[in-house]
Every structure is written in C-alpha cells, then in structure tokens.
XYZ file of C-alpha atoms in Angstrom:
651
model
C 0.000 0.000 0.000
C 1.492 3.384 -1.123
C 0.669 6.608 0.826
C 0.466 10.217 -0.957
C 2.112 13.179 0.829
C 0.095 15.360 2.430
C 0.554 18.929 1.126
C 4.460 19.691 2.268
C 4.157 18.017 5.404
C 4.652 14.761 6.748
C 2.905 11.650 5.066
C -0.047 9.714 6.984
C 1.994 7.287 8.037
C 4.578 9.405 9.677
C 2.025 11.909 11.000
C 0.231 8.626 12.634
C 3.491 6.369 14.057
C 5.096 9.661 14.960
C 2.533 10.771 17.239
C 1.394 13.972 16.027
C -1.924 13.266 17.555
C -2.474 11.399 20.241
C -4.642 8.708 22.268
C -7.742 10.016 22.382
C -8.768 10.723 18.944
C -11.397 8.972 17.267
C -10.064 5.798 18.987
C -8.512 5.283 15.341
C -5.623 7.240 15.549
C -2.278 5.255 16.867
C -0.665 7.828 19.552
C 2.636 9.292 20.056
C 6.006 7.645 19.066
C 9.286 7.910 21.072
C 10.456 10.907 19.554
C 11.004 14.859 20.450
C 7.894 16.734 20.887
C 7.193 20.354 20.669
C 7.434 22.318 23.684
C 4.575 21.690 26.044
C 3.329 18.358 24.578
C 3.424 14.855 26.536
C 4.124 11.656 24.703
C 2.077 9.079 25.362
C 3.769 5.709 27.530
C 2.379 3.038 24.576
C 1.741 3.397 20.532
C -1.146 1.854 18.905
C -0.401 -0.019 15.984
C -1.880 1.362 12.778
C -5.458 -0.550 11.685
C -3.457 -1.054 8.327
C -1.285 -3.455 9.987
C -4.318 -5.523 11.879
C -6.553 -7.898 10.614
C -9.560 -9.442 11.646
C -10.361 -13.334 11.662
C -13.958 -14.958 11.255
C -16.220 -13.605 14.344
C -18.659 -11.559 15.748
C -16.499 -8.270 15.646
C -15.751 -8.967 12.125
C -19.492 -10.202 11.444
C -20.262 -6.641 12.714
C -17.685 -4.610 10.694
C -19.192 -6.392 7.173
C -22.271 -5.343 8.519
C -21.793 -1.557 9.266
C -19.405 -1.257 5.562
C -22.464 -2.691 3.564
C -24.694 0.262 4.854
C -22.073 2.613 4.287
C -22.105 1.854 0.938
C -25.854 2.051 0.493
C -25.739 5.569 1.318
C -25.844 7.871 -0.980
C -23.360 11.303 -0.105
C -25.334 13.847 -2.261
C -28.121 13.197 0.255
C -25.913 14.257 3.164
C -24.547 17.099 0.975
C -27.980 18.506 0.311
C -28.563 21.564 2.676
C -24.410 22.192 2.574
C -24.626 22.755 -1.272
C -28.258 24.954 0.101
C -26.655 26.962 2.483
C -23.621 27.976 0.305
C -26.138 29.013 -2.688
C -26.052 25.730 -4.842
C -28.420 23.453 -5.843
C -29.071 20.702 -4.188
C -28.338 17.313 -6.089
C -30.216 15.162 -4.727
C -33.248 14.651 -2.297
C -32.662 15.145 1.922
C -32.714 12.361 4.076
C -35.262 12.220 6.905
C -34.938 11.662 10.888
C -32.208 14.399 12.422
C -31.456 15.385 8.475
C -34.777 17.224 7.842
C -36.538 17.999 10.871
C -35.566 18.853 14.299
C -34.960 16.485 16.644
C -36.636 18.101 19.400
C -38.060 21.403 19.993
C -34.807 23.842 20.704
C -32.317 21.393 18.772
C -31.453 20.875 15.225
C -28.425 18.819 13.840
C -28.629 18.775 9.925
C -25.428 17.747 8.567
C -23.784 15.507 11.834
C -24.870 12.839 9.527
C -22.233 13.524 7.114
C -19.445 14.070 9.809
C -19.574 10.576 11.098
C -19.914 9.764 7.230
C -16.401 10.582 6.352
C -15.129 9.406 9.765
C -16.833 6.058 9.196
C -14.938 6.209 5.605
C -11.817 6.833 6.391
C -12.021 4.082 9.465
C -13.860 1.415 6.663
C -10.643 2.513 4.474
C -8.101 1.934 7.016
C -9.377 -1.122 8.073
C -9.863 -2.799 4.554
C -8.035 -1.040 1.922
C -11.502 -0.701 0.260
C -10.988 1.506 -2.546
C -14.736 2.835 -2.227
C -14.641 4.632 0.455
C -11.616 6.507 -0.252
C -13.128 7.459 -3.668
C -16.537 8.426 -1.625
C -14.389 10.894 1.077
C -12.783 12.497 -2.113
C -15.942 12.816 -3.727
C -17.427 14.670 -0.621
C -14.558 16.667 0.152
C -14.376 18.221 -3.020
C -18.179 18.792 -2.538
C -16.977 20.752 0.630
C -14.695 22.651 -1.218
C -17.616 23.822 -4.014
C -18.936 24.852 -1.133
C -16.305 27.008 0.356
C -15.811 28.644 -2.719
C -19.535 29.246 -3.641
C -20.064 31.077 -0.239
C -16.571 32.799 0.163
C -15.764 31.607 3.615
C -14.597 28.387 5.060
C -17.319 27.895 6.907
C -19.661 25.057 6.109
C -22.483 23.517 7.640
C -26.028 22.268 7.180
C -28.017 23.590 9.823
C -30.987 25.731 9.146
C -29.923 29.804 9.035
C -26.367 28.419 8.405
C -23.552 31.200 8.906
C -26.575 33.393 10.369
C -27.468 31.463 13.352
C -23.813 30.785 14.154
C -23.440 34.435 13.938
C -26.022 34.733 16.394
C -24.489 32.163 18.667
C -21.142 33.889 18.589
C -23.201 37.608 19.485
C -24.492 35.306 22.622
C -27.942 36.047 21.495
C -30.879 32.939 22.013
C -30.514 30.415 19.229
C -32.573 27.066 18.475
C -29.671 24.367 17.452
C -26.600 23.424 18.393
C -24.392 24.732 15.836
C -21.167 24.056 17.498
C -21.629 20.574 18.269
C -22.906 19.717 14.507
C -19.770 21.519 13.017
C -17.357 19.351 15.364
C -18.612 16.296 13.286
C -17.601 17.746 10.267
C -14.581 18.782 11.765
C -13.655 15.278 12.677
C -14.868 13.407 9.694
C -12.251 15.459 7.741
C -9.257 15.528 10.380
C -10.405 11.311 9.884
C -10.382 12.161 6.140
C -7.098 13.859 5.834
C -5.012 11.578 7.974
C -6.542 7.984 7.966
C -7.198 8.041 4.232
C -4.495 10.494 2.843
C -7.075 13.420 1.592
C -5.151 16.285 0.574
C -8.896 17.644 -0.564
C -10.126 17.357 2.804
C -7.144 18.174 4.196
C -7.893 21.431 2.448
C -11.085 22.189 3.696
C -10.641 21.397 7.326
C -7.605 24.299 7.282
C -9.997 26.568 6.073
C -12.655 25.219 8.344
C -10.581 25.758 11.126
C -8.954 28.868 10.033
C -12.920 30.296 9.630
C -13.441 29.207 13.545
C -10.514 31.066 15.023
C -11.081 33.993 13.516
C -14.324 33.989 14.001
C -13.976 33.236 17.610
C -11.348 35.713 17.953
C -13.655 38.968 19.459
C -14.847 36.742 21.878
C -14.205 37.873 25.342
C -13.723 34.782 27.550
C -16.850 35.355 29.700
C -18.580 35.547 26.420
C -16.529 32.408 25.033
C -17.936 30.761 28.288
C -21.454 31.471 28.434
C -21.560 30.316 24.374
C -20.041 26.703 25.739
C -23.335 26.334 27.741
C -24.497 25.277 24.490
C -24.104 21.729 23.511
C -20.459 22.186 21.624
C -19.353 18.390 21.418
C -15.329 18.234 21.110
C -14.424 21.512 19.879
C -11.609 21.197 22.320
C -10.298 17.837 20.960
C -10.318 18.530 17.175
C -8.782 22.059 17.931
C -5.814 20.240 19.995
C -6.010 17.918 16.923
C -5.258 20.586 14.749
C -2.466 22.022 16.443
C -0.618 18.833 16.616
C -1.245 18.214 13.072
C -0.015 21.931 11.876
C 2.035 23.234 14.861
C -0.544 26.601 14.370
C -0.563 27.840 17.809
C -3.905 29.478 17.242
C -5.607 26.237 17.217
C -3.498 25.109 21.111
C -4.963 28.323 22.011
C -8.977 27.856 20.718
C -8.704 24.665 22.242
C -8.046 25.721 25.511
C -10.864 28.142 24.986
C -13.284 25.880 24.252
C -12.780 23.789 27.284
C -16.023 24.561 29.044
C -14.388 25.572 32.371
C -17.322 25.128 34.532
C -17.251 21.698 33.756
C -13.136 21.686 34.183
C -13.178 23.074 37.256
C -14.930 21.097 39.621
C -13.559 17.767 38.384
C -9.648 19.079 38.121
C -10.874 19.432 42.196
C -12.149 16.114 42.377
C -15.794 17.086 42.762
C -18.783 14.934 40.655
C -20.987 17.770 40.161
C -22.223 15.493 37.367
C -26.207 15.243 38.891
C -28.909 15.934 36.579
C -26.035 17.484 33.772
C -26.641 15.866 29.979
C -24.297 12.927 30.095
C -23.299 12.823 26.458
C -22.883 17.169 26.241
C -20.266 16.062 28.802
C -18.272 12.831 27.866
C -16.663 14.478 24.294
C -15.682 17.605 26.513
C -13.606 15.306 28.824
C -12.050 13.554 26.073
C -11.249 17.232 24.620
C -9.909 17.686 28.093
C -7.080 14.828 27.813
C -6.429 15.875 24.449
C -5.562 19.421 25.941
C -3.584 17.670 28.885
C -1.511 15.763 25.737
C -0.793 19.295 23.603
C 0.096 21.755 26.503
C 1.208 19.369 29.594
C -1.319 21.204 31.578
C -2.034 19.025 33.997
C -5.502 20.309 35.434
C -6.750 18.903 31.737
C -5.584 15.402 33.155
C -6.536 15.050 36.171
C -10.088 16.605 35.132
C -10.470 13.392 32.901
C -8.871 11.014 34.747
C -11.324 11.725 37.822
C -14.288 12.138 35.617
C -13.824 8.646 34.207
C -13.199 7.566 37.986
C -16.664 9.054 38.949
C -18.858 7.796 36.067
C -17.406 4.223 35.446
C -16.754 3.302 39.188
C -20.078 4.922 40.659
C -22.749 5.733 37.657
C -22.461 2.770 35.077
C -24.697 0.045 34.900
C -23.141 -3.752 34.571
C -23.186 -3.070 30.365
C -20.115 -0.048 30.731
C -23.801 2.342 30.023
C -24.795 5.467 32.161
C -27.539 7.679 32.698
C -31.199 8.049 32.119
C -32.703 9.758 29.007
C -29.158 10.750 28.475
C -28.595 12.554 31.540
C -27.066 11.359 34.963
C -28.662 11.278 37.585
C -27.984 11.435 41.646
C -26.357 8.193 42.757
C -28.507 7.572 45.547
C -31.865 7.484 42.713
C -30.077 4.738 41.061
C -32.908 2.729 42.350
C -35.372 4.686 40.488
C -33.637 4.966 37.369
C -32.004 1.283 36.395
C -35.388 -0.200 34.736
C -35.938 2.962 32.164
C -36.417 2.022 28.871
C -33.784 5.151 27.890
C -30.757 4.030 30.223
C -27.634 3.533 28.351
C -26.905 5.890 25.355
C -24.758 4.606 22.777
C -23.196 7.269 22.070
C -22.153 7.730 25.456
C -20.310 4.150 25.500
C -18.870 5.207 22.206
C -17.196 8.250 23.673
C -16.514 6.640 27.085
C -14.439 4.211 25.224
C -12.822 7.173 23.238
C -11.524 8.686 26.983
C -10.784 5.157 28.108
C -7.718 4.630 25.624
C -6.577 8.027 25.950
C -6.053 7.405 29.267
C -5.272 3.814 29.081
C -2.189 4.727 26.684
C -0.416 7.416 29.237
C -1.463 4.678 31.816
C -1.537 1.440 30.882
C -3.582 -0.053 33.777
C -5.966 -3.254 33.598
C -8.434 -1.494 34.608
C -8.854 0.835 32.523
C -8.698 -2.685 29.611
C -11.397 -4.111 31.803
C -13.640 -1.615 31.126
C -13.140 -1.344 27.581
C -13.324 -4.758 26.788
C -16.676 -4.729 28.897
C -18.332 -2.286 27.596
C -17.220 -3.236 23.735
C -18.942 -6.477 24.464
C -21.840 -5.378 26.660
C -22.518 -1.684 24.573
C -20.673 -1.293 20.961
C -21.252 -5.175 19.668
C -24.655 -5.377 21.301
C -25.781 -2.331 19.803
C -25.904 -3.564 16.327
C -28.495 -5.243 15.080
C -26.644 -8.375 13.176
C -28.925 -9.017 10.423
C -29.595 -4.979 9.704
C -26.297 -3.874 10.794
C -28.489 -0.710 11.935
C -27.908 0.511 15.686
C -29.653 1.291 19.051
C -29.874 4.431 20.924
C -30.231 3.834 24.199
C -30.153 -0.124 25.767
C -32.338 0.524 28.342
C -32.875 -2.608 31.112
C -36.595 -1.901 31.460
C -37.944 -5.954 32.097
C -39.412 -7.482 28.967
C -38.558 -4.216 26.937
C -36.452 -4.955 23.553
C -33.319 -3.309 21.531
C -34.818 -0.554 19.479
C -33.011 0.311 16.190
C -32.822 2.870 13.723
C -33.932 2.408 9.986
C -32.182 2.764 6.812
C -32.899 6.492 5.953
C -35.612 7.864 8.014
C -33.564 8.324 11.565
C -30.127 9.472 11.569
C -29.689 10.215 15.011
C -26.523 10.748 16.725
C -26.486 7.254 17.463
C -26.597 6.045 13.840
C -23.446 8.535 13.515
C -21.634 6.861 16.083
C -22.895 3.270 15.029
C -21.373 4.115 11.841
C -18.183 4.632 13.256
C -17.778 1.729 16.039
C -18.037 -1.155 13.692
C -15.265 -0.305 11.310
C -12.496 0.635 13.828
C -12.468 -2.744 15.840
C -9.094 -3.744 15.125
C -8.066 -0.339 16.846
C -7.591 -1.401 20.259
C -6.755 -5.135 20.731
C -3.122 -4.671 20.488
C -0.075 -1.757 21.655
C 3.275 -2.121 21.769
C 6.701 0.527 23.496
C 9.984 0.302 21.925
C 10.169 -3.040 23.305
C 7.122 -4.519 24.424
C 4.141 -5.340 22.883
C 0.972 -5.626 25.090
C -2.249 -8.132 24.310
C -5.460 -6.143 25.514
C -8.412 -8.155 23.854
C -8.944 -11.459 23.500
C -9.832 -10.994 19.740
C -9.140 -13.729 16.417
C -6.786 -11.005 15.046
C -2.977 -10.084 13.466
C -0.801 -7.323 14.170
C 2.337 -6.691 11.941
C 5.057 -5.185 14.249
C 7.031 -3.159 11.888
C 9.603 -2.031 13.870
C 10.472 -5.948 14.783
C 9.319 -7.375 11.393
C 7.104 -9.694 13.171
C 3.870 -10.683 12.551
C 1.860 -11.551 15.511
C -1.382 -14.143 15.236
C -4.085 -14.750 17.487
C -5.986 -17.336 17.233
C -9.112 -18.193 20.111
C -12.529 -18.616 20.205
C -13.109 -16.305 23.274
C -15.428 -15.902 24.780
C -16.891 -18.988 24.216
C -13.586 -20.384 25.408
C -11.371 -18.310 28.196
C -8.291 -19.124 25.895
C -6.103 -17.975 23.331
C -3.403 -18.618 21.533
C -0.254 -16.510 20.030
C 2.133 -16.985 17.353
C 5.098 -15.319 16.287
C 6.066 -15.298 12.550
C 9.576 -13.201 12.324
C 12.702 -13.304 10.115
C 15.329 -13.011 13.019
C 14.797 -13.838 16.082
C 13.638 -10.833 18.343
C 14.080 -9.983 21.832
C 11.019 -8.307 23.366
C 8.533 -8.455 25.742
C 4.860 -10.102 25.397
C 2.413 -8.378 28.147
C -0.917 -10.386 28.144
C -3.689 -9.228 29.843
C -4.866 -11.028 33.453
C -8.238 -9.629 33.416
C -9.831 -8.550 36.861
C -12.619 -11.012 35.825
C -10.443 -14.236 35.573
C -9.392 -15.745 38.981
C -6.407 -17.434 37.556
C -4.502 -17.198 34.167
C -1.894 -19.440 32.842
C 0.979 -19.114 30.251
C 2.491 -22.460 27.842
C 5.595 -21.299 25.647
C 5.841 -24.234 23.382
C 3.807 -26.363 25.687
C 5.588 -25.379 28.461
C 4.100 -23.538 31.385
C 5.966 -19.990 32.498
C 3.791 -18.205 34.194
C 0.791 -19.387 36.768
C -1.068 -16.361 38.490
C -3.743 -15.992 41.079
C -3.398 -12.244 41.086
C -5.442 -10.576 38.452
C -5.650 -7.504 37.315
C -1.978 -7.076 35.848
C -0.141 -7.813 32.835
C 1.656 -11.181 32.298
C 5.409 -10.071 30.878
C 7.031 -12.845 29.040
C 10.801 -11.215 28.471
C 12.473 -13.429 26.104
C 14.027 -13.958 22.296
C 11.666 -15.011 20.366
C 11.827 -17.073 17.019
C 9.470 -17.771 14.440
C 7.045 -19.992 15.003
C 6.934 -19.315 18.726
C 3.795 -20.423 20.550
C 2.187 -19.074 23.552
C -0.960 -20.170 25.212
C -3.430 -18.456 27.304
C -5.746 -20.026 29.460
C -8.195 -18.389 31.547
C -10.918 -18.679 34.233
C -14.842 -17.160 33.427
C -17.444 -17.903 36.565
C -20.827 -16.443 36.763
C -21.159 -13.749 39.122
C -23.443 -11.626 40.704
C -22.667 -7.506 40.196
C -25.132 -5.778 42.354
C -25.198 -2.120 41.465
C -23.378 0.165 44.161
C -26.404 2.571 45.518
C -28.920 -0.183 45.128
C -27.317 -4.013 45.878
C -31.008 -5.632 45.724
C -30.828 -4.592 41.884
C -28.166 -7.533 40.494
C -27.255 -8.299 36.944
C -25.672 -12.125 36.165
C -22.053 -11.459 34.377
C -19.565 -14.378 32.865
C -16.088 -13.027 32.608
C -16.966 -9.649 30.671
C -20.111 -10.632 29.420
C -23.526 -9.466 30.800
C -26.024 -12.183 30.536
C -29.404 -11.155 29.771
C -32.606 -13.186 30.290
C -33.556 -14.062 26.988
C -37.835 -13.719 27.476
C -38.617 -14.512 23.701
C -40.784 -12.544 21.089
C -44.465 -12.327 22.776
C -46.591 -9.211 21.265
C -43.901 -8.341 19.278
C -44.845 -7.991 15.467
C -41.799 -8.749 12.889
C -39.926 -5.712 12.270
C -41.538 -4.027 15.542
C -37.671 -3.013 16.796
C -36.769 -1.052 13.320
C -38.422 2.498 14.552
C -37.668 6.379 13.342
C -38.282 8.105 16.303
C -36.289 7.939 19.088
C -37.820 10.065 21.247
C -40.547 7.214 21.783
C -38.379 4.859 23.404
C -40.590 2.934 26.304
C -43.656 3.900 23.668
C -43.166 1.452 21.365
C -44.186 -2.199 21.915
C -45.219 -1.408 25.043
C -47.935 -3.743 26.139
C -47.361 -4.915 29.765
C -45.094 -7.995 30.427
C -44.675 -10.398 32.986
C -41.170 -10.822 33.522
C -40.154 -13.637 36.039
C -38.932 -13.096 39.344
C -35.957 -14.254 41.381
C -35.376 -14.082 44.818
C -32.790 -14.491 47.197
C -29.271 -13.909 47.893
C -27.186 -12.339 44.765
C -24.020 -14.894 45.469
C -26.476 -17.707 46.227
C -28.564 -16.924 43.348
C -25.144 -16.855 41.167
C -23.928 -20.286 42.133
C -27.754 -21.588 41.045
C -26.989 -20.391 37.327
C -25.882 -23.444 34.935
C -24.661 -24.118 31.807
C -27.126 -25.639 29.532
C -24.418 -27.340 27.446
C -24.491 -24.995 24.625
C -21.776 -22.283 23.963
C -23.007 -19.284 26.386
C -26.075 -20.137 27.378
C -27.021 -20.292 30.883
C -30.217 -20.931 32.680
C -31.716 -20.203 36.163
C -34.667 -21.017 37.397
C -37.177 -17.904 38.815
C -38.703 -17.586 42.089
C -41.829 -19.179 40.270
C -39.845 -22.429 39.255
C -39.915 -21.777 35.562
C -36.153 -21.251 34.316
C -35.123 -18.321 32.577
C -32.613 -18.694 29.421
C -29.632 -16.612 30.023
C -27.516 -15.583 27.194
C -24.888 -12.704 26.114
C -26.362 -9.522 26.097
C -24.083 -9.143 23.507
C -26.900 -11.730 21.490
C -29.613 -10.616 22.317
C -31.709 -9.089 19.171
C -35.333 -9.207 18.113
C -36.596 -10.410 21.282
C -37.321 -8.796 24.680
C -34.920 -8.994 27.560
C -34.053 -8.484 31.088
C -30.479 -7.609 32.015
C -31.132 -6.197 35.549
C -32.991 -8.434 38.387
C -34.759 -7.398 41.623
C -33.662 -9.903 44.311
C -35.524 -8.685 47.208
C -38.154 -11.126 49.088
C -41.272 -10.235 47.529
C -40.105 -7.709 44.757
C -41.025 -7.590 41.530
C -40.364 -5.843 38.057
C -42.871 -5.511 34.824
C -42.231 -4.693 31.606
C -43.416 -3.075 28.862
C-alpha cells in the first residue's frame, strides 16, 4: 500500500506512528512515538499499531464490521450534501434524508449535517481497516463537494443547519438560538481531520484548514466570559479537534482555541475532584472530557488530566450500569436514585459508550492499567457489539434494562440520530484497540481472532481463540530473526487465575489478576504461547442499590432471553427515538428471582451450549440466560430485583 504526501508536510503514516496526535482521537488514531515533541506536549507511555497493519479473523467483531461497511455503501453522499450545497447558494443534487437530516430532533435542537461528519469518519475508518478503494473514492468525492462549497459562499465555513452562517453568527453575538451549531460543526470537523489523515485526503485536508482557520477567527472577538457562556451550548469536542489541529499543523492558534473551548465550569470542579455530574446531559459532557485529555496531551497542563482522569473515575466506578452504560434519558442522575432509574427504557446511550471508550484509551495509553482494559473490553462487548443489530447492521440508541422491553433500532434512511453517527463509526475501527506495543514490548489487551504486523520488529503476531466462548487464546510469532522483546498479556480482573504455555511449556501461573503477564524473552518464528483463563458467573449488584443484580460471565452481561411475545416482525426497526418505552409497550410479565445475589449466582448453569445459561425464577420456571451481547429481536431483562417479595414488569 502506497501513501500520498500530504501537502508539504509529513505523510499519513509518519504523521500517525510519529505521534502527532495522540490517544484520544477517534479511537482510530495510533498515539505518540518515542520521539522529540514540541514544547509543552506529553508523549504518550504506549503506541497503537496502525489498523493497516491488523486484521480481523472470522467472528462476531468482524461479522459486525461487514455489517456496518455494507450500509455505508448504500448511502448515498449527495443526500448528506444537500442543505451544505443549500446553504452555500447551490443546488441541491439530490433529495434530503429524513430523521435528524430534515426535521428537528426536538423542539430547541437541530443537527442537519452531523450525519455527514460521522460519514467521512466512518470512511476513512472502513478505508483503514480494509483497503476498500470505495470509500476513499466516496471521502474524495465529498470533500471536493466541501470545497464547491467554500468557494460558492466565500468563507470556510460550512455547515447544514438551518440559518447556516446566520445562526452561528447569532451564537457567537451570545444572542438565544434554536440548534446546536457548534456541536454539529465538530462532526464535520472530525470526519475530515479522519479524512485527511486515515485516508491520505489532501482535498479534505484542504477544507478542514480553512474550516478551522474560519473558527478562530471567528472566535477571535470573543471575550472569555462571552466564550464561556456560548459553551453552555451543547459544543461536542471543539476542544479535541482544535488540539487535533495544532498537533497536526504546529498553528498555535488552534493550542490556544482549544483551551478556549474547554467549558471551564465543567473543568473546574472535576480538576478538584468534585462529581458535580447530577442531573447534567451525560453525552454534552463525555466528548468535553475527552477534549480535556487531548488538551492535557498538547500543553502538559495538567488540570486537563486530572479533570479526565477523575471524571472517568466518577462515572465508570459509581454511575455505570453492569453493560459499561450510564444515565437516564441521556442525563445522569444522583447516585442515591439509582434505584429509580435502572429499569428505564432510555438508560444507556450509545453514544455515550462510544465516547466513554474514546476517553478510556486516551487514558489507558499514558497509563496502561488493567483497569482501565477491563472496562473497555466490557463495555465493547456489553454496549458497541450489542448495539448492532446483526442481520440490519443498523444501531440502538439507548439499551435501556426496562424488564421485557427490547433493543430498538434505527432504519435505513428515516432516523439518523446521533447514534446512527456513532454506530457508523464503532463497527469499522475494531481492530483499533486489541493490540499496543513501546519500543520493546508489545501488550495483548483483547482477547480478539486477530494479526498485528510489528514493523519495527518485522514480526507478525497471530491470534488465534474462540473467546469468549472459550477463556483461551493462543499466540504466534512469525519473524525473520529472532527478536528480543517483551509479550504483556492481559490477566483480566474477571479471571481468577490465568496461565501461560511457551511451546507447551508452562511460564507463568497467576492468582493475582488484574496485571499484565510479561514474558521477556528472544523469540523465534514460530513461537507459541498459550493463554488459558478462568470465566465464573457472578453476581454484580449495582453500588447505591445491591437488591438490583445483573448475572455477568467473565466480561459478558447475561441477559434473560424472554422470547418474542406481542412483538410484530420488524416491531424493533423504529424512526423516532424520542418514543423509546412507547413502542411495543404492552405490559409484560417478567419472572422473578429471589434471594441472595451470590447464592442466586452459584444456582446459574450451563445448559451445554456455547453461552447459554439458565436459572430457574422464584416461580420455578427457568429463565434462558444468554450474552447480552446476542440478544436481538426479542425482549430482555439484564437487571434483576432480588428482594423477598419484589417484583419488576415490563413493557
């Protein structure tokens, strides 16, 4: 594969294994090499490897990805270009799509054109990934689009939303607006930073410098209690693609708009360690944080990092449900109402998981910690997989745990929410995060049927498992020379024991998890390491309310699968997702269990086929447990009330 330069700069390849941006973007982006840095800037501890140089093998994350690229590829991008050619004075060339694209979403919000955003991210991931030729011929087709566009209205501003430059203008005065302006422009924003470097567009290259160039100096008479009170506004991560930009260009104008957008009354409090998060929109928050450690990473300012690194303490340790989810029609909610707010049918945003995981590896690759792998690979399995439908490949918005309620997803053309955007993006960037590697280690964080090519080593790296139907995996080394370096596998917190073979024989036994196995060693091709691990069913109670208890198996959440009663074929395809809990909402008995959580754990057992549990309810009829991951088309139950005598309906 050949690689263009990218106007006089660097090429993609050195902008991406050099580190010129870092961890937290777009979870595609490999961070920081070991080399100098301009002043100011903090190298990341590990390097992802490139997506070029993974591949999948046969399973359900690559099920998912051919899923997700065959939409892509139905849509058509002079649909999404329709009100951008409008609002710069051309003619629309083809019809609008519906859902978020046409009409507005809700009464004071309007987000025409995020669609297109996650588009060209989606792209330029689907291009990364497979080498597709399609996609890379679809983001140069839209980016020149752009550019008409640019040139048609004389600025470098361009968007979709209704009013265009005017209501932005407005915004920027501080007068009342109905949209969110900012936060639909940071889609575009990304899709072309995604555009430029993952997929070598000097076009869109082209129009995110003007883009950006446009938002500084339009910014610019801004004073910064004005800049503030404008950030109340949904903004998304302004304050990530800005630091994005500087680390790309070396423009300090964009270090310093970046700073500037970080929405300090959100900063504050957490740099303190205070979770002021109750009752604030959970997903308005989550792409400012990862903005946050993207700050941290271009300025060393270390309030940025210790901002994020407490917020993801606060919401992961204390407001996520079993899944890796949060919050309640996308907004958190008091700990102590946990009680009152696990069985809504709107728990669980996607797009919240999807940027969770985005701060997650940020963090994770200036500290590599277990836990912080834990929780991805939880709420990868539990959230990002699970939100796809597998046949469709179309996505939910929220995965509520109301009993007896169902996975609701969008449809083809007629929703578009900021979910769908997302979805787009989390099925074709898989291969991101399984593997890492230092100068001289390389570190095994998912147990994923995958290859990584090492270049440095000129080592290929196989994995080969059928996890998690099996806790086990095995490694092989294919190499020229033989290497010295370090393996670090993964102990899981989840696994009570792990154990290590090296050409059949055993090197490593541990009861201790939650730490990496390091196998130090010279290593010759054809080397063979096995991984053997320990999955139990457990009982995770949630922390404000431990009568509430959902059944896990090493990451997985198992859900009670309750079957297809009252549901009408196609019932879970829906536009709207404003009616979630409305929809199919007949009541339903959902079966009750009773008793102690750790008793009640220890009465769950295997049915004999891969992943399927069963237990039987306080009734005496068992309940089929399976993945929650697996669950589609039928109705559910992921949370249980244990209490003598309590009960939970659906519907």
């Amino acid at each position: 594969m050949t690689h263009d330069r990218c106007c006089a700069g660097p090429t993609r390849r050195d902008v991406l294994s050099t580190g010129a941006l870092a961890a937290g973007w777009a979870l595609a982006m490999p961070a920081h090499a070991a080399q100098p840095v301009a002043a100011g800037q903090v190298p990341a501890r590990l390097q992802a490897f490139d997506m070029a140089d993974v591949t999948l093998g046969e399973g359900p994350f690559l099920h998912a990805q051919r899923r997700t690229e065959a939409y892509l590829l139905t849509l058509q991008p002079d649909r999404m270009l329709h009100n951008f050619r409008r609002n710069a004075g051309l003619t629309p060339k083809a019809p609008v799509y519906g859902g978020w694209e046409s009409e507005p979403t809700w009464a004071d919000i309007n987000c025409h054109g995020h669609t297109l955003g996650h588009y060209l991210s989606a792209c330029a991931l689907a291009w990364r990934s497979t080498g597709d030729v399609r996609y890379r011929k679809r983001i140069a087709y839209i980016a020149a689009e752009l550019a008409a566009c640019q040139q048609a209205a004389g600025s470098g501003l361009v968007c979709a939303f209704p009013k265009g430059a005017a209501l932005i203008a407005t915004h920027l005065r501080g007068d009342p607006i109905t949209g969110v302006p900012w936060y639909t422009l940071h889609k575009v924003y990304a899709g072309l930073r995604d555009a430029a470097l993952l997929a070598d567009s000097d076009a869109a290259r082209g129009v995110l410098l003007r883009l950006a160039d446009w938002g500084v100096a339009a910014c610019r008479p801004l004073s910064d209690v004005a800049f503030e009170a404008m950030l109340a506004t949904e903004h998304g991560g302004m304050n990530e693609v800005y630091a994005d930009l500087f680390a790309m260009t070396g423009n300090a104008d964009y270090r310093t708009l970046a700073q500037r957008f970080s929405h300090k009354a959100i900063l504050a409090p957490l740099a303190q360690g205070r979770d002021h998060l109750d009752g604030l929109h959970a997903n308005t928050q989550v792409p400012k944080i990862v903005g946050f450690q993207r700050v941290y990473e271009t300025t060393g300012d270390a309030t940025y990092r210790d901002a994020a690194a407490f917020f993801w303490r606060t919401v992961v340790r204390t407001r996520s449900f079993a899944t890796g989810g949060h919050g309640d029609g996308e907004h958190f909610f008091a700990v102590a109402d946990t009680r009152d707010h696990v069985f809504s049918a709107k728990g669980s945003e996607t797009c919240g998981q999807h940027n969770m995981l985005k701060l997650t590896r940020a963090l994770f690759l200036h500290d590599p910690r277990v836990d912080y792998a834990d929780y991805y690979e939880r709420t990868l399995y539990n959230g990002i997989l699970a939100s796809q439908d597998p046949d469709s490949g179309m996505a939910t918005y929220f995965q509520g745990a109301r009993p007896g309620y169902m996975k609701l997803y969008h449809t083809p053309e007629h929703s578009f929410w900021c979910c769908t955007g997302t979805g787009m993006e989390n099925h074709v960037k898989y291969r991101d995060s399984i593997y890492f590697h230092d100068d001289s280690a390389l570190i095994v964080n998912l147990f994923v049927p995958s290859a990584v090519r090492w270049r440095a080593k000129d080592a290929v790296l196989t994995q080969t498992t059928a996890f998690p139907e099996t806790p086990a995996t095995t490694l092989r080394w294919t190499m020229r020379r033989d290497t010295s370096a370090t393996l670090k596998i993964r102990h899981p917190g989840w696994s009570r024991s792990a154990t290590v073979l090296v050409n059949g024989v055993e090197v490593v036994r541990s009861a201790v998890p939650g730490r990496y196995l390091d196998l130090t060693r010279v290593w010759r091709d054809g080397d063979r390491v096995d991984v053997q691990l320990e999955m139990s069913v457990a009982a995770e109670a949630l922390p404000a309310a431990p009568d509430r208890v959902a059944f896990t198996y090493g990451p997985l959440v198992l859900a009670g699968a309750l079957g297809r009663d009252g549901l009408a074929p196609g019932a879970d395809i829906v536009a709207n997702e404003r009616r979630y809990g409305d929809y199919n909402d007949t009541p339903f008995a959902v079966p009750r269990l009773a008793g102690d959580p750790a008793r009640l754990a220890q009465r769950v057992a295997a049915t004999g086929r891969p992943l399927e549990f069963s237990i039987a309810a306080a009734q005496g009829a068992p309940i089929r447990l399976i993945p929650y991951h697996r669950i589609a088309h039928e109705r559910y139950a992921t949370y249980w009330p244990v209490g003598h005598g309590d009960t939970a309906t659906g519907g």
